[in-house]
Coordinates of C-alpha atoms and ligand atoms in Angstrom, one line a residue:
M28 CA 25.1 -61.6 -4.8
R29 CA 26.6 -64.0 -7.3
L30 CA 30.0 -62.9 -8.7
V31 CA 32.7 -64.2 -10.9
L32 CA 36.1 -62.7 -10.4
L33 CA 38.1 -62.9 -13.7
G34 CA 41.7 -61.8 -14.4
P35 CA 45.2 -63.1 -14.9
P36 CA 47.3 -64.6 -12.1
G37 CA 48.3 -62.0 -9.6
A38 CA 45.5 -59.6 -10.5
G39 CA 44.4 -59.6 -6.8
K40 CA 41.3 -61.7 -7.2
G41 CA 41.9 -63.7 -4.0
T42 CA 43.0 -60.6 -2.1
Q43 CA 39.8 -58.7 -3.0
A44 CA 37.6 -61.8 -2.4
N45 CA 39.0 -62.0 1.2
M46 CA 38.3 -58.4 1.8
L47 CA 34.8 -58.7 0.2
K48 CA 33.9 -61.7 2.3
E49 CA 33.6 -59.5 5.4
S50 CA 31.4 -57.0 3.7
L51 CA 29.2 -59.2 1.6
S52 CA 28.9 -62.3 3.9
I53 CA 29.0 -64.7 1.0
P54 CA 31.4 -67.6 0.5
H55 CA 34.6 -67.2 -1.5
I56 CA 35.0 -70.2 -3.8
S57 CA 38.5 -70.4 -5.1
T58 CA 39.2 -73.4 -7.3
G59 CA 43.0 -72.9 -6.8
D60 CA 42.5 -73.1 -3.0
I61 CA 40.3 -76.2 -3.3
L62 CA 42.8 -77.9 -5.6
R63 CA 45.7 -77.1 -3.3
E64 CA 43.8 -78.6 -0.3
R65 CA 43.2 -81.8 -2.3
V66 CA 47.0 -81.9 -3.2
K67 CA 47.8 -81.4 0.5
D68 CA 45.5 -84.3 1.5
N69 CA 47.0 -86.5 -1.2
S70 CA 43.4 -87.3 -2.4
P71 CA 42.9 -89.0 -5.8
I72 CA 42.0 -85.6 -7.3
G73 CA 45.0 -84.0 -5.7
R74 CA 47.3 -86.6 -7.1
K75 CA 45.9 -85.9 -10.6
A76 CA 46.0 -82.1 -10.2
R77 CA 49.5 -81.8 -8.6
Q78 CA 51.5 -82.0 -11.8
F79 CA 49.3 -79.5 -13.7
I80 CA 49.4 -77.0 -10.9
S81 CA 53.2 -77.1 -10.4
Q82 CA 53.8 -76.6 -14.1
G83 CA 51.3 -73.7 -14.3
E84 CA 49.0 -75.6 -16.6
L85 CA 45.2 -75.9 -16.2
V86 CA 43.8 -78.9 -14.4
P87 CA 41.5 -80.8 -16.8
D88 CA 38.0 -79.3 -17.2
D89 CA 36.1 -82.4 -16.0
I90 CA 38.0 -82.4 -12.6
V91 CA 37.4 -78.7 -12.0
I92 CA 33.8 -78.7 -13.1
E93 CA 33.0 -81.6 -10.8
I94 CA 34.6 -79.8 -7.9
V95 CA 32.6 -76.6 -8.5
M96 CA 29.3 -78.4 -9.2
D97 CA 29.7 -80.2 -5.8
R98 CA 30.5 -76.9 -4.1
L99 CA 27.4 -75.2 -5.5
K100 CA 25.2 -77.8 -3.9
A101 CA 26.3 -76.7 -0.4
A102 CA 23.8 -74.8 1.7
D103 CA 26.0 -71.7 2.3
V104 CA 25.9 -70.7 -1.4
K105 CA 22.2 -70.0 -1.2
S106 CA 22.9 -66.5 -0.1
G107 CA 25.3 -65.9 -3.0
F108 CA 29.0 -66.6 -3.8
M109 CA 32.2 -65.3 -5.3
L110 CA 33.8 -67.6 -7.8
D111 CA 37.6 -66.9 -8.0
G112 CA 39.6 -68.7 -10.7
F113 CA 36.5 -70.4 -12.2
P114 CA 35.5 -70.5 -15.0
R115 CA 38.8 -70.5 -16.8
T116 CA 37.8 -72.0 -20.2
R117 CA 34.8 -71.7 -22.4
L118 CA 33.8 -75.3 -21.5
Q119 CA 33.8 -74.4 -17.8
A120 CA 31.8 -71.2 -18.5
E121 CA 29.2 -73.2 -20.3
A122 CA 29.0 -75.9 -17.6
L123 CA 28.5 -73.1 -15.0
S124 CA 25.8 -71.5 -17.0
R125 CA 23.9 -74.8 -17.4
A126 CA 24.3 -75.6 -13.7
L127 CA 23.0 -72.2 -12.6
K128 CA 20.1 -72.5 -15.1
K129 CA 19.0 -75.8 -13.5
L130 CA 19.1 -74.1 -10.1
N131 CA 17.1 -71.2 -11.5
I132 CA 19.7 -68.6 -10.6
S133 CA 22.2 -66.5 -12.5
I134 CA 25.4 -64.6 -12.2
D135 CA 24.9 -60.9 -11.3
L136 CA 28.3 -59.6 -12.4
V137 CA 31.6 -60.7 -13.8
V138 CA 34.4 -58.4 -12.5
Y139 CA 37.4 -58.3 -14.8
F140 CA 40.6 -57.2 -13.1
K141 CA 42.6 -55.9 -16.0
T142 CA 46.2 -56.1 -15.0
Q143 CA 49.6 -55.7 -16.7
P144 CA 51.7 -58.9 -16.9
E145 CA 54.6 -57.0 -15.2
T146 CA 52.3 -56.4 -12.2
S147 CA 51.5 -60.1 -12.0
I148 CA 55.2 -61.1 -12.1
R149 CA 56.2 -58.6 -9.5
R150 CA 53.3 -59.5 -7.2
L151 CA 53.6 -63.3 -7.4
G152 CA 57.3 -63.2 -6.9
G153 CA 56.7 -61.6 -3.5
R154 CA 53.6 -63.5 -2.4
R155 CA 53.7 -65.4 0.8
I156 CA 50.9 -67.6 2.2
C157 CA 50.1 -68.8 5.7
S158 CA 50.6 -72.5 5.9
Q159 CA 47.8 -72.7 8.5
C160 CA 45.0 -70.2 7.7
Q161 CA 46.0 -69.4 4.0
A162 CA 46.1 -65.6 4.7
N163 CA 47.9 -63.8 1.9
Y164 CA 50.9 -61.4 2.1
H165 CA 53.4 -59.7 -0.1
V166 CA 57.0 -59.1 1.1
Q167 CA 56.8 -55.5 0.0
N168 CA 53.2 -54.5 -0.6
M169 CA 51.5 -56.2 2.3
P170 CA 54.2 -57.5 4.6
P171 CA 53.4 -59.3 7.9
Q172 CA 54.4 -57.6 11.1
K173 CA 57.0 -60.3 11.8
Q174 CA 58.9 -61.6 8.9
G175 CA 57.8 -65.1 7.8
I176 CA 55.0 -65.3 10.4
C177 CA 51.2 -64.9 9.9
D178 CA 49.7 -61.8 11.7
Q179 CA 46.4 -63.6 12.1
C180 CA 47.3 -67.1 13.5
G181 CA 51.1 -67.2 13.9
G182 CA 51.5 -69.8 11.2
A183 CA 54.7 -70.0 9.1
L184 CA 54.5 -68.3 5.7
Y185 CA 55.5 -70.1 2.5
E186 CA 56.0 -69.4 -1.1
R187 CA 53.8 -71.2 -3.6
E188 CA 55.6 -73.6 -5.9
D189 CA 53.9 -72.2 -9.0
D190 CA 55.0 -68.6 -8.1
K191 CA 58.5 -69.1 -9.5
E192 CA 59.0 -66.6 -12.3
E193 CA 59.3 -69.2 -15.1
T194 CA 56.0 -70.9 -14.0
V195 CA 54.3 -67.5 -13.6
R196 CA 55.2 -66.7 -17.2
N197 CA 53.7 -70.0 -18.3
R198 CA 50.5 -69.3 -16.2
L199 CA 50.2 -65.9 -18.0
D200 CA 50.6 -67.6 -21.4
V201 CA 47.9 -70.2 -20.4
Y202 CA 45.7 -67.3 -19.2
F203 CA 45.9 -65.5 -22.5
R204 CA 45.5 -68.7 -24.5
E205 CA 42.6 -70.3 -22.6
T206 CA 40.9 -67.8 -20.3
A207 CA 41.1 -64.3 -21.9
E208 CA 38.3 -65.2 -24.4
L209 CA 35.9 -65.3 -21.4
I210 CA 36.2 -61.5 -21.3
D211 CA 34.3 -61.3 -24.6
Y212 CA 32.0 -64.2 -23.7
Y213 CA 30.8 -62.3 -20.6
R214 CA 30.8 -58.9 -22.3
E215 CA 28.4 -60.2 -24.9
K216 CA 26.1 -61.4 -22.1
G217 CA 26.2 -57.8 -20.7
L218 CA 27.7 -59.1 -17.4
L219 CA 31.3 -57.8 -17.6
R220 CA 32.5 -54.8 -15.6
T221 CA 36.2 -54.0 -16.0
L222 CA 38.5 -52.3 -13.4
S223 CA 42.2 -51.8 -13.1
G224 CA 43.9 -54.6 -11.0
D225 CA 47.1 -52.6 -11.1
K226 CA 45.9 -50.2 -8.4
E227 CA 46.6 -50.4 -4.7
A228 CA 44.4 -53.1 -2.9
K229 CA 42.4 -50.6 -0.8
E230 CA 41.7 -48.5 -3.9
V231 CA 40.5 -51.5 -5.8
F232 CA 38.3 -52.5 -2.9
A233 CA 36.7 -49.0 -2.8
I234 CA 36.1 -49.2 -6.6
L235 CA 34.4 -52.6 -6.2
M236 CA 32.1 -51.4 -3.4
A237 CA 31.1 -48.3 -5.5
L238 CA 30.5 -50.6 -8.5
F239 CA 28.2 -52.9 -6.5
K240 CA 26.2 -49.9 -5.2
Q241 CA 25.9 -48.4 -8.7
E242 CA 24.7 -51.8 -10.0
G243 CA 22.0 -51.9 -7.2
L244 CA 23.6 -55.0 -5.6
M245 CA 24.0 -53.3 -2.2
P246 CA 21.9 -51.0 -0.2
S247 CA 23.3 -47.4 -0.6
C248 CA 23.9 -47.1 3.2
Q249 CA 26.5 -49.8 3.2
Ligands
AP5_329 P1 44.8 -70.0 -8.6 O1 45.1 -70.3 -7.2 O2 43.4 -69.7 -9.0 O3 45.9 -69.0 -9.2 P2 45.7 -67.7 -10.2 O4 44.4 -67.5 -10.9 O5 46.8 -67.9 -11.0 O6 45.6 -66.6 -9.2 P3 46.5 -66.1 -8.1 O7 46.1 -66.7 -6.8 O8 48.0 -66.3 -8.5 O9 46.3 -64.6 -8.2 P4 45.2 -63.6 -7.6 O10 44.6 -62.9 -8.7 O11 44.2 -64.4 -6.7 O12 46.1 -62.7 -6.8 P5 46.3 -62.6 -5.2 O13 45.1 -61.8 -4.6 O14 46.6 -63.9 -4.6 O15 45.2 -71.3 -9.5 C1 46.4 -72.0 -9.4 C2 46.4 -73.2 -10.3 O16 45.3 -74.1 -10.0 C3 46.3 -72.9 -11.8 O17 47.5 -72.5 -12.4 C4 45.7 -74.2 -12.3 O18 46.7 -75.2 -12.4 C5 44.8 -74.7 -11.2 N1 43.4 -74.2 -11.4 C6 42.7 -73.3 -10.6 N2 41.5 -73.1 -11.1 C7 41.4 -73.8 -12.2 C8 40.4 -73.9 -13.2 N3 39.2 -73.3 -13.0 N4 40.6 -74.7 -14.2 C9 41.8 -75.4 -14.4 N5 42.8 -75.3 -13.5 C10 42.6 -74.5 -12.4 O19 47.5 -61.6 -5.1 C11 48.8 -62.0 -5.5 C12 49.9 -61.2 -4.7 O20 49.8 -59.8 -4.9 C13 49.7 -61.4 -3.2 O21 51.0 -61.4 -2.6 C14 49.0 -60.1 -2.7 O22 49.3 -59.8 -1.4 C15 49.5 -59.1 -3.7 N6 48.4 -58.1 -4.1 C16 47.1 -58.4 -4.4 N7 46.5 -57.3 -4.8 C17 47.4 -56.3 -4.7 C18 47.4 -54.9 -5.0 N8 46.2 -54.3 -5.4 N9 48.5 -54.1 -4.8 C19 49.6 -54.7 -4.4 N10 49.8 -56.0 -4.1 C20 48.7 -56.8 -4.3

């Protein structure tokens, strides 16, 4: 299955991708995660990307497109993939379409997590991430068992620099300015399916699984 997860910051794309990974056995490709890794490693790409990420601006298209094109060459994507946070501009969407055409494959579905801006602000303000395994928590909605400590690996939890309210508001503006037009782009291609990202995470997951069955993307016994 080849999926694109589309939606504003804090819509729950990463959370659902992590839940789906178990059921679908396909890799989760998050451009945000890849870029943050590059920043952490202080690689040339990371040094270029750092400033854009911390201000809530988009990293330039050529950088992100190159990252994704490289990732799509890996052997593990042959069984399918979930793209999370890519594409984010029309240029990126067109580059993806050309690349997949060359590989003789196509996107099965684009899932749009329609989410209220207030939900994004509330969620991102409380998000905590494990510094070791990147597991995702929320201080109220999905708290760890021990405050500040990851349930899965015991790593320390931290707050993303771009989750400050002012930066989140800018990320939302950038989303509406640069990314929201992809909703129509994929709707016109007949690929878009919309669900509410405002609902509770388990409910969203159940809706997603039902959607995949309805679309004939999963055997009905799963
Ligand atoms: P990226 O990391 O992609 O951030 P984003 O798209 O802004 O998405 P988020 O990770 O903030 O939100 P999400 O929808 O995944 O929500 P999550 O599941 O984590 O990008 C960061 C930056 O990198 C960009 O600003 C840009 O600079 C750069 N970048 C990345 N891709 C790029 C590209 N293609 N082009 C150019 N630049 C790019 O959930 C959030 C919180 O809510 C968590 O705490 C979670 O526990 C909680 N939560 C999730 N779902 C629910 C629920 N249903 N109910 C209650 N709580 C929930």
